[in-house]
CSV table of N, CA and C in Angstrom, one decimal:
chain,number,residue,atom,x,y,z
A,965,MET,N,-109.2,120.8,170.6
A,965,MET,CA,-109.7,121.2,168.9
A,965,MET,C,-109.0,121.3,167.9
A,966,VAL,N,-109.1,121.3,166.8
A,966,VAL,CA,-108.4,120.3,165.4
A,966,VAL,C,-107.1,121.6,165.0
A,967,ASN,N,-106.5,121.4,164.7
A,967,ASN,CA,-105.5,122.4,163.8
A,967,ASN,C,-105.9,122.4,162.6
A,968,MET,N,-106.8,123.6,161.8
A,968,MET,CA,-106.6,123.8,160.7
A,968,MET,C,-107.1,125.2,160.2
A,969,LYS,N,-106.7,125.2,159.2
A,969,LYS,CA,-107.0,127.0,159.1
A,969,LYS,C,-108.4,127.1,159.2
A,970,MET,N,-108.5,128.6,159.3
A,970,MET,CA,-109.9,129.2,158.8
A,970,MET,C,-110.6,129.2,157.5
A,971,LYS,N,-112.2,128.6,157.5
A,971,LYS,CA,-112.8,128.7,155.5
A,971,LYS,C,-113.5,130.3,156.7
A,972,THR,N,-113.4,130.5,155.4
A,972,THR,CA,-114.8,132.2,155.1
A,972,THR,C,-116.1,131.4,154.7
A,973,LEU,N,-117.4,131.5,155.2
A,973,LEU,CA,-118.2,131.5,155.2
A,973,LEU,C,-119.3,132.1,154.3
A,974,ASN,N,-120.3,131.9,153.1
A,974,ASN,CA,-121.0,132.8,152.7
A,974,ASN,C,-122.3,132.7,153.8
A,975,GLN,N,-123.7,133.3,154.2
A,975,GLN,CA,-124.1,133.3,154.4
A,975,GLN,C,-125.2,132.5,154.7
A,976,GLU,N,-125.5,131.5,152.9
A,976,GLU,CA,-126.7,131.0,152.7
A,976,GLU,C,-125.1,129.5,153.1
A,977,GLU,N,-124.0,129.2,152.8
A,977,GLU,CA,-122.9,128.0,153.8
A,977,GLU,C,-124.1,127.8,155.2
A,978,VAL,N,-123.6,129.3,155.9
A,978,VAL,CA,-123.8,128.7,157.4
A,978,VAL,C,-125.7,128.3,157.4
A,979,MET,N,-126.2,128.8,156.8
A,979,MET,CA,-127.8,128.2,157.1
A,979,MET,C,-128.1,127.4,156.2
A,980,GLU,N,-127.4,126.0,155.5
A,980,GLU,CA,-127.5,125.1,154.5
A,980,GLU,C,-126.8,124.2,155.9
A,981,GLY,N,-126.1,124.7,156.7
A,981,GLY,CA,-124.9,124.1,157.2
A,981,GLY,C,-125.0,123.5,158.5
A,982,ASP,N,-126.7,123.1,159.0
A,982,ASP,CA,-126.4,122.8,159.8
A,982,ASP,C,-126.5,120.5,159.9
A,983,TYR,N,-125.3,120.7,160.7
A,983,TYR,CA,-125.1,119.2,161.1
A,983,TYR,C,-124.9,118.7,162.7
A,984,LYS,N,-125.0,117.1,162.7
A,984,LYS,CA,-124.8,117.0,164.5
A,984,LYS,C,-124.0,115.5,164.2
A,985,GLY,N,-122.7,115.6,165.1
A,985,GLY,CA,-122.2,113.9,164.8
A,985,GLY,C,-121.1,114.0,166.2
A,986,LYS,N,-120.8,112.9,166.1
A,986,LYS,CA,-120.3,112.7,167.4
A,986,LYS,C,-119.3,112.5,167.6
A,987,ARG,N,-118.7,113.7,169.3
A,987,ARG,CA,-117.2,113.9,168.8
A,987,ARG,C,-116.2,112.8,169.0
A,988,VAL,N,-114.6,112.9,168.0
A,988,VAL,CA,-114.1,111.8,168.6
A,988,VAL,C,-113.0,111.7,170.1
A,989,ASP,N,-113.2,113.2,170.1
A,989,ASP,CA,-112.7,112.8,172.0
A,989,ASP,C,-113.3,112.6,173.3
A,990,ASN,N,-115.2,112.5,173.4
A,990,ASN,CA,-115.5,113.1,174.6
A,990,ASN,C,-117.1,111.7,174.0
A,991,GLY,N,-117.2,111.6,172.6
A,991,GLY,CA,-118.3,110.9,172.7
A,991,GLY,C,-120.0,111.6,172.6
A,992,GLU,N,-119.5,112.9,172.8
A,992,GLU,CA,-120.7,114.0,172.8
A,992,GLU,C,-121.0,114.3,171.5
A,993,TRP,N,-122.7,114.5,171.5
A,993,TRP,CA,-122.8,115.4,170.2
A,993,TRP,C,-122.6,117.2,169.8
A,994,ALA,N,-121.5,116.8,168.3
A,994,ALA,CA,-121.6,118.4,168.1
A,994,ALA,C,-122.0,119.0,166.7
A,995,CYS,N,-122.6,119.9,167.3
A,995,CYS,CA,-124.0,120.7,166.3
A,995,CYS,C,-123.1,122.0,165.4
A,996,GLY,N,-123.1,122.2,164.1
A,996,GLY,CA,-122.7,123.6,163.8
A,996,GLY,C,-122.9,122.8,162.1
A,997,TYR,N,-121.2,123.4,161.7
A,997,TYR,CA,-121.2,123.8,160.1
A,997,TYR,C,-120.1,122.6,159.7
A,998,LEU,N,-120.2,121.7,158.6
A,998,LEU,CA,-119.8,120.3,158.3
A,998,LEU,C,-118.7,121.3,157.7
A,999,MET,N,-117.8,120.9,157.6
A,999,MET,CA,-116.5,121.5,156.8
A,999,MET,C,-116.0,120.5,156.3
A,1000,ASP,N,-115.9,119.4,156.9
A,1000,ASP,CA,-115.2,118.1,156.0
A,1000,ASP,C,-115.8,117.0,156.2
A,1001,LYS,N,-115.9,115.6,156.1
A,1001,LYS,CA,-116.9,114.9,156.6
A,1001,LYS,C,-116.2,114.3,157.7
A,1002,ASN,N,-115.4,114.6,158.8
A,1002,ASN,CA,-115.4,114.4,160.0
A,1002,ASN,C,-114.6,115.6,161.0
A,1003,VAL,N,-115.2,117.0,160.4
A,1003,VAL,CA,-115.3,118.1,160.8
A,1003,VAL,C,-115.7,118.5,160.9
A,1004,ILE,N,-116.8,119.1,162.8
A,1004,ILE,CA,-118.2,119.8,162.2
A,1004,ILE,C,-117.1,121.0,163.2
A,1005,CYS,N,-117.8,122.8,162.9
A,1005,CYS,CA,-117.3,124.3,163.6
A,1005,CYS,C,-118.4,124.6,164.4
A,1006,GLN,N,-118.3,124.2,165.6
A,1006,GLN,CA,-119.7,124.7,166.2
A,1006,GLN,C,-119.8,126.2,166.9
A,1007,GLY,N,-119.5,127.3,166.1
A,1007,GLY,CA,-119.3,128.7,166.1
A,1007,GLY,C,-119.0,129.2,164.9
A,1008,THR,N,-119.9,130.0,164.6
A,1008,THR,CA,-119.1,131.3,163.6
A,1008,THR,C,-119.4,132.7,163.8
A,1009,THR,N,-118.6,133.4,163.9
A,1009,THR,CA,-118.6,135.1,163.9
A,1009,THR,C,-118.5,135.5,162.3
A,1010,TYR,N,-118.8,136.9,162.8
A,1010,TYR,CA,-118.9,137.6,161.6
A,1010,TYR,C,-118.2,138.8,161.4
A,1011,ASP,N,-116.9,139.5,160.3
A,1011,ASP,CA,-116.6,140.3,160.3
A,1011,ASP,C,-116.7,141.4,159.9
A,1012,ASP,N,-116.1,142.3,159.7
A,1012,ASP,CA,-116.7,143.8,159.8
A,1012,ASP,C,-117.4,143.8,158.1
A,1013,TYR,N,-116.6,143.0,157.2
A,1013,TYR,CA,-116.9,142.7,156.0
A,1013,TYR,C,-117.8,141.7,155.4
A,1014,VAL,N,-118.7,141.8,156.3
A,1014,VAL,CA,-119.9,140.8,156.8
A,1014,VAL,C,-119.6,139.6,156.3
A,1015,ASP,N,-118.3,138.7,155.9
A,1015,ASP,CA,-118.2,137.6,156.0
A,1015,ASP,C,-118.4,136.8,157.4
A,1016,ILE,N,-118.7,135.3,157.4
A,1016,ILE,CA,-118.7,134.8,158.3
A,1016,ILE,C,-117.6,133.6,158.2
A,1017,VAL,N,-117.0,133.4,159.6
A,1017,VAL,CA,-115.6,133.0,159.7
A,1017,VAL,C,-116.5,131.7,160.5
A,1018,ALA,N,-115.9,130.4,160.4
A,1018,ALA,CA,-116.0,129.1,160.9
A,1018,ALA,C,-115.4,129.4,162.2
A,1019,VAL,N,-115.8,128.9,163.9
A,1019,VAL,CA,-114.4,128.8,164.4
A,1019,VAL,C,-115.0,127.4,165.5
A,1020,ASN,N,-114.1,127.2,166.5
A,1020,ASN,CA,-114.3,126.1,167.1
A,1020,ASN,C,-114.9,125.1,166.5
A,1021,PRO,N,-113.3,124.0,165.1
A,1021,PRO,CA,-113.9,123.2,164.4
A,1021,PRO,C,-113.1,121.8,165.8
A,1022,VAL,N,-114.2,120.5,165.5
A,1022,VAL,CA,-113.3,119.4,166.4
A,1022,VAL,C,-114.3,118.5,165.5
A,1023,LEU,N,-113.6,117.3,165.5
A,1023,LEU,CA,-113.5,116.2,164.7
A,1023,LEU,C,-114.6,115.5,165.3
A,1024,VAL,N,-115.2,115.0,164.5
A,1024,VAL,CA,-116.5,113.4,164.8
A,1024,VAL,C,-115.9,112.6,164.2
A,1025,LYS,N,-117.0,111.9,164.7
A,1025,LYS,CA,-117.0,110.1,163.9
A,1025,LYS,C,-118.0,110.6,162.5
A,1026,PRO,N,-117.0,109.9,161.3
A,1026,PRO,CA,-117.8,110.4,160.0
A,1026,PRO,C,-119.2,109.8,159.7
A,1027,GLU,N,-119.4,108.3,160.6
A,1027,GLU,CA,-120.0,107.9,160.2
A,1027,GLU,C,-121.5,107.8,160.9
A,1028,THR,N,-121.7,109.2,162.3
A,1028,THR,CA,-122.4,109.6,162.7
A,1028,THR,C,-122.9,110.7,162.3
A,1029,VAL,N,-122.7,111.5,161.3
A,1029,VAL,CA,-122.8,112.7,160.9
A,1029,VAL,C,-124.5,112.4,160.4
A,1030,SER,N,-124.8,113.7,160.4
A,1030,SER,CA,-126.5,113.7,160.2
A,1030,SER,C,-126.2,115.3,160.1
A,1031,GLN,N,-127.1,115.5,159.3
A,1031,GLN,CA,-127.5,117.1,158.6
A,1031,GLN,C,-129.3,117.3,158.9
A,1032,TRP,N,-129.6,118.4,159.5
A,1032,TRP,CA,-130.9,118.7,159.8
A,1032,TRP,C,-131.9,118.3,159.1
A,1033,THR,N,-133.0,118.1,159.4
A,1033,THR,CA,-134.3,118.1,157.8
A,1033,THR,C,-135.0,119.3,157.6
A,1034,GLY,N,-134.8,120.1,158.7
A,1034,GLY,CA,-135.4,121.2,158.3
A,1034,GLY,C,-137.0,121.7,159.0
A,1035,LEU,N,-137.2,119.8,160.1
A,1035,LEU,CA,-138.3,119.8,161.0
A,1035,LEU,C,-138.1,119.8,161.9
A,1036,ARG,N,-139.1,119.9,163.1
A,1036,ARG,CA,-138.8,120.2,164.6
A,1036,ARG,C,-139.9,118.5,164.9
A,1037,ASP,N,-140.3,118.3,166.1
A,1037,ASP,CA,-140.7,117.8,166.5
A,1037,ASP,C,-141.7,118.5,167.7
A,1038,LYS,N,-142.5,118.1,168.1
A,1038,LYS,CA,-143.6,118.8,168.9
A,1038,LYS,C,-142.7,119.3,170.1
A,1039,ASN,N,-141.9,119.2,170.6
A,1039,ASN,CA,-141.1,119.8,171.5
A,1039,ASN,C,-140.5,120.8,171.3
A,1040,LYS,N,-139.9,121.1,169.9
A,1040,LYS,CA,-139.4,122.7,169.0
A,1040,LYS,C,-138.0,121.9,169.2
A,1041,LYS,N,-137.3,120.5,169.3
A,1041,LYS,CA,-136.4,120.4,169.1
A,1041,LYS,C,-136.1,119.6,167.5
A,1042,LYS,N,-134.7,119.8,167.2
A,1042,LYS,CA,-134.4,119.8,165.5
A,1042,LYS,C,-134.5,118.2,164.9
A,1043,ILE,N,-135.0,118.0,163.7
A,1043,ILE,CA,-135.1,116.8,163.5
A,1043,ILE,C,-134.1,116.5,162.6
A,1044,TYR,N,-132.9,115.7,163.0
A,1044,TYR,CA,-131.8,115.0,161.8
A,1044,TYR,C,-132.5,113.9,161.5
A,1045,TYR,N,-131.7,113.8,160.2
A,1045,TYR,CA,-131.4,111.9,159.4
A,1045,TYR,C,-130.8,111.3,160.6
A,1046,ASN,N,-131.3,110.1,160.5
A,1046,ASN,CA,-131.2,109.4,161.5
A,1046,ASN,C,-131.7,108.9,163.0
A,1047,ASP,N,-132.8,110.1,163.1
A,1047,ASP,CA,-132.9,110.4,164.4
A,1047,ASP,C,-134.2,109.0,164.4
A,1048,VAL,N,-133.7,108.7,165.6
A,1048,VAL,CA,-135.7,108.5,166.2
A,1048,VAL,C,-136.6,108.9,166.7
A,1049,LEU,N,-138.2,109.4,166.3
A,1049,LEU,CA,-139.0,109.6,166.6
A,1049,LEU,C,-140.0,108.5,167.3
A,1050,LYS,N,-141.0,109.0,168.0
A,1050,LYS,CA,-142.1,108.1,168.4
A,1050,LYS,C,-143.3,109.3,168.6
A,1051,GLY,N,-144.0,108.5,167.7
A,1051,GLY,CA,-145.2,109.3,167.5
A,1051,GLY,C,-146.3,109.0,168.4
A,1052,GLU,N,-147.4,109.9,168.3
A,1052,GLU,CA,-148.4,109.5,169.3
A,1052,GLU,C,-148.8,108.1,169.8
A,1053,ASN,N,-148.9,107.6,168.7
A,1053,ASN,CA,-149.6,106.1,168.8
A,1053,ASN,C,-148.9,104.9,169.3
A,1054,GLY,N,-147.1,105.9,169.4
A,1054,GLY,CA,-146.6,104.6,170.0
A,1054,GLY,C,-145.5,103.7,168.6
A,1055,LYS,N,-145.1,104.2,167.4
A,1055,LYS,CA,-144.8,103.6,166.9
A,1055,LYS,C,-143.7,104.6,167.1
A,1056,TYR,N,-142.6,103.9,166.8
A,1056,TYR,CA,-141.0,104.3,166.5
A,1056,TYR,C,-140.6,104.2,165.0
A,1057,TRP,N,-140.3,105.6,164.3
A,1057,TRP,CA,-139.7,105.7,163.8
A,1057,TRP,C,-138.1,106.0,163.0
A,1058,VAL,N,-137.5,105.6,162.0
A,1058,VAL,CA,-136.3,106.4,161.8
A,1058,VAL,C,-136.1,107.3,160.6
A,1059,VAL,N,-136.0,108.5,160.6
A,1059,VAL,CA,-136.1,109.6,159.4
A,1059,VAL,C,-134.5,109.0,158.2
A,1060,LYS,N,-134.8,108.7,157.4
A,1060,LYS,CA,-133.9,108.9,156.7
A,1060,LYS,C,-134.0,109.3,155.3
A,1061,LYS,N,-132.8,109.8,154.6
A,1061,LYS,CA,-133.0,110.3,153.2
A,1061,LYS,C,-134.0,109.3,152.9
A,1062,GLY,N,-134.6,110.1,151.4
A,1062,GLY,CA,-135.4,109.5,150.3
A,1062,GLY,C,-135.0,109.8,149.6
A,1063,LYS,N,-135.2,109.4,147.9
A,1063,LYS,CA,-134.7,109.2,146.9
A,1063,LYS,C,-135.9,111.2,146.2
A,1064,LEU,N,-136.5,111.7,146.9
A,1064,LEU,CA,-137.7,112.6,146.5
A,1064,LEU,C,-138.0,113.4,147.8
A,1065,ALA,N,-137.7,112.2,149.1
A,1065,ALA,CA,-138.2,113.8,149.9
A,1065,ALA,C,-137.6,112.5,151.3
A,1066,ILE,N,-137.8,113.8,151.9
A,1066,ILE,CA,-137.4,112.4,153.8
A,1066,ILE,C,-138.2,111.5,154.0
A,1067,HIS,N,-137.7,110.4,154.2
A,1067,HIS,CA,-138.5,109.5,154.4
A,1067,HIS,C,-138.3,108.7,155.9
A,1068,LEU,N,-139.7,108.3,156.3
A,1068,LEU,CA,-140.4,108.0,157.3
A,1068,LEU,C,-139.9,106.3,157.0
A,1069,LYS,N,-139.5,104.7,158.2
A,1069,LYS,CA,-139.8,103.9,158.3
A,1069,LYS,C,-139.6,103.5,159.9
A,1070,CYS,N,-140.9,102.6,159.9
A,1070,CYS,CA,-140.9,102.4,161.1
A,1070,CYS,C,-140.7,101.1,161.1
A,1071,VAL,N,-139.7,101.2,162.8
A,1071,VAL,CA,-138.9,99.5,163.0
A,1071,VAL,C,-139.4,99.4,164.6
A,1072,LYS,N,-140.2,99.7,165.0
A,1072,LYS,CA,-140.8,100.0,166.4
A,1072,LYS,C,-141.9,99.2,166.6
A,1073,TRP,N,-143.8,98.8,167.3
A,1073,TRP,CA,-144.5,99.2,167.8
A,1073,TRP,C,-144.9,97.9,168.2
A,1074,ARG,N,-145.5,98.3,170.0
A,1074,ARG,CA,-146.0,98.0,170.7
A,1074,ARG,C,-144.7,96.1,170.7
A,1075,GLY,N,-143.3,96.9,171.1
A,1075,GLY,CA,-142.5,95.4,171.5
A,1075,GLY,C,-142.6,94.5,169.7
A,1076,ASP,N,-142.9,94.9,168.7
A,1076,ASP,CA,-142.8,93.7,167.5
A,1076,ASP,C,-142.0,95.4,166.6
A,1077,GLU,N,-141.4,94.1,165.3
A,1077,GLU,CA,-140.9,95.1,164.2
A,1077,GLU,C,-142.4,95.5,163.7
A,1078,CYS,N,-142.1,96.5,162.8
A,1078,CYS,CA,-142.9,97.4,162.3
A,1078,CYS,C,-142.5,97.8,160.4
A,1079,ASN,N,-143.3,97.3,159.5
A,1079,ASN,CA,-142.6,97.4,158.1
A,1079,ASN,C,-143.0,98.5,157.7
A,1080,GLU,N,-144.1,99.4,158.2
A,1080,GLU,CA,-144.1,100.8,157.7
A,1080,GLU,C,-143.4,101.7,156.6
A,1081,GLU,N,-143.9,103.0,156.0
A,1081,GLU,CA,-142.8,103.5,155.6
A,1081,GLU,C,-143.3,104.2,154.6
A,1082,TYR,N,-143.4,105.4,154.5
A,1082,TYR,CA,-143.6,106.9,154.4
A,1082,TYR,C,-142.4,107.8,154.0
A,1083,ASP,N,-143.2,108.2,152.5
A,1083,ASP,CA,-142.3,109.9,152.7
A,1083,ASP,C,-143.3,111.1,153.8
A,1084,ILE,N,-141.8,112.1,153.9
A,1084,ILE,CA,-142.8,112.2,155.2
A,1084,ILE,C,-143.8,113.4,154.8
A,1085,ILE,N,-144.1,114.3,153.4
A,1085,ILE,CA,-144.9,114.5,152.8
A,1085,ILE,C,-146.0,114.0,152.7
A,1086,THR,N,-146.4,112.9,152.1
A,1086,THR,CA,-146.8,112.1,152.1
A,1086,THR,C,-147.7,111.6,153.6
A,1087,TYR,N,-147.0,111.4,154.5
A,1087,TYR,CA,-147.4,111.3,156.2
A,1087,TYR,C,-148.1,112.3,156.4
A,1088,SER,N,-147.2,113.6,155.9
A,1088,SER,CA,-148.0,114.9,156.7
A,1088,SER,C,-149.3,114.9,156.1
A,1089,LYS,N,-149.5,114.9,154.3
A,1089,LYS,CA,-150.6,115.0,154.5
A,1089,LYS,C,-151.6,113.9,154.7
A,1090,LEU,N,-151.5,112.5,155.5
A,1090,LEU,CA,-152.5,111.9,156.2
A,1090,LEU,C,-152.6,112.5,157.5
A,1091,LEU,N,-152.1,112.9,157.9
A,1091,LEU,CA,-152.3,113.2,159.3
A,1091,LEU,C,-152.8,115.0,159.8
A,1092,LYS,N,-153.2,115.7,158.0
A,1092,LYS,CA,-153.6,116.5,157.7
A,1092,LYS,C,-154.6,117.0,157.9
A,1093,ARG,N,-155.0,115.0,156.8
A,1093,ARG,CA,-157.1,115.1,156.9
A,1093,ARG,C,-156.8,115.0,158.1
A,1094,GLY,N,-156.4,114.2,159.4
A,1094,GLY,CA,-157.1,114.1,160.6
A,1094,GLY,C,-156.7,115.6,161.2
A,1095,GLY,N,-156.6,116.3,161.2
A,1095,GLY,CA,-156.0,117.4,161.6
A,1095,GLY,C,-154.6,118.2,162.2
A,1096,ARG,N,-154.1,117.4,161.9
A,1096,ARG,CA,-152.8,117.4,162.4
A,1096,ARG,C,-151.8,118.2,161.3
A,1097,GLU,N,-150.7,118.7,163.1
A,1097,GLU,CA,-149.1,118.9,161.6
A,1097,GLU,C,-148.3,118.0,161.8
A,1098,PHE,N,-147.6,117.4,161.6
A,1098,PHE,CA,-146.9,116.4,161.5
A,1098,PHE,C,-145.6,117.3,163.1
A,1099,GLU,N,-145.0,118.4,162.7
A,1099,GLU,CA,-144.1,118.7,164.0
A,1099,GLU,C,-145.1,117.8,165.0
A,1100,ASP,N,-145.8,117.7,165.7
A,1100,ASP,CA,-147.3,118.2,166.7
A,1100,ASP,C,-147.5,116.7,167.0
A,1101,TYR,N,-147.4,115.7,165.9
A,1101,TYR,CA,-147.5,114.0,166.4
A,1101,TYR,C,-146.0,113.1,167.3
A,1102,PHE,N,-145.2,113.9,166.5
A,1102,PHE,CA,-144.4,113.3,167.0
A,1102,PHE,C,-143.2,114.2,168.1
A,1103,ILE,N,-142.0,112.7,168.9
A,1103,ILE,CA,-141.2,113.5,170.1
A,1103,ILE,C,-140.1,112.6,169.1
A,1104,VAL,N,-138.5,113.2,169.2
A,1104,VAL,CA,-137.4,112.7,169.2
A,1104,VAL,C,-137.1,112.0,170.5
A,1105,VAL,N,-136.5,110.5,170.3
A,1105,VAL,CA,-136.4,109.9,171.6
A,1105,VAL,C,-135.2,109.2,171.1
A,1106,GLY,N,-134.0,109.9,169.9
A,1106,GLY,CA,-132.6,109.1,170.4
A,1106,GLY,C,-132.3,109.3,168.8
A,1107,ASN,N,-131.4,108.5,168.4
A,1107,ASN,CA,-130.9,108.4,167.2
A,1107,ASN,C,-130.7,106.6,166.7
A,1108,ILE,N,-130.3,106.5,165.7
A,1108,ILE,CA,-129.6,105.0,165.6
A,1108,ILE,C,-128.3,104.9,166.1
A,1109,HIS,N,-127.9,105.6,166.5
A,1109,HIS,CA,-126.1,105.6,166.2
A,1109,HIS,C,-126.1,105.3,168.0
A,1110,ASP,N,-127.1,105.9,169.1
A,1110,ASP,CA,-127.3,105.7,170.6
A,1110,ASP,C,-128.3,104.8,170.9
A,1111,ASN,N,-128.7,104.4,169.6
A,1111,ASN,CA,-129.7,103.3,169.9
A,1111,ASN,C,-129.5,101.9,168.7
A,1112,PRO,N,-129.0,101.2,168.8
A,1112,PRO,CA,-128.2,100.5,167.8
A,1112,PRO,C,-129.5,99.3,167.3
A,1113,GLU,N,-129.6,99.5,169.0
A,1113,GLU,CA,-131.5,98.4,168.6
A,1113,GLU,C,-132.6,99.2,166.7
A,1114,PHE,N,-132.2,99.8,166.8
A,1114,PHE,CA,-133.3,101.0,165.6
A,1114,PHE,C,-132.6,100.7,164.4
A,1115,ARG,N,-131.3,99.9,164.1
A,1115,ARG,CA,-130.8,100.1,162.7
A,1115,ARG,C,-131.5,98.8,162.3
A,1116,ARG,N,-131.8,99.3,160.8
A,1116,ARG,CA,-132.1,98.2,159.9
A,1116,ARG,C,-132.2,98.6,158.4
């Protein structure tokens, strides 16, 4: 446990604060509110005045910290930046931050490198033409920190 003062959060901060990072002490993933570049609070509590207090802060490796994109995969699992997704066509994609949108970069297909790139908005439109929803097409299979072969 990290020795630090508690920070009072408002409702908007908690809603926006969905991050994950690898813990320094055991290498496991911690999810929650990002207090600092290397501290994630894994829980929140509410007091009588409707303030929200962050609890259970843990140290994480700052290079592994990723924010939730707001999207889920076909198994309803949250999709974070730097996650590796597998599409139904067998292509593997890395989720990146784009300039204006979430960006997908294809990194592998049938054992070979793949050079396709899309903003998720564009890719969602392509899928909708075929009657598909983005979330129904992909599953999260890992991330670039646990699967370094997908880093490029």
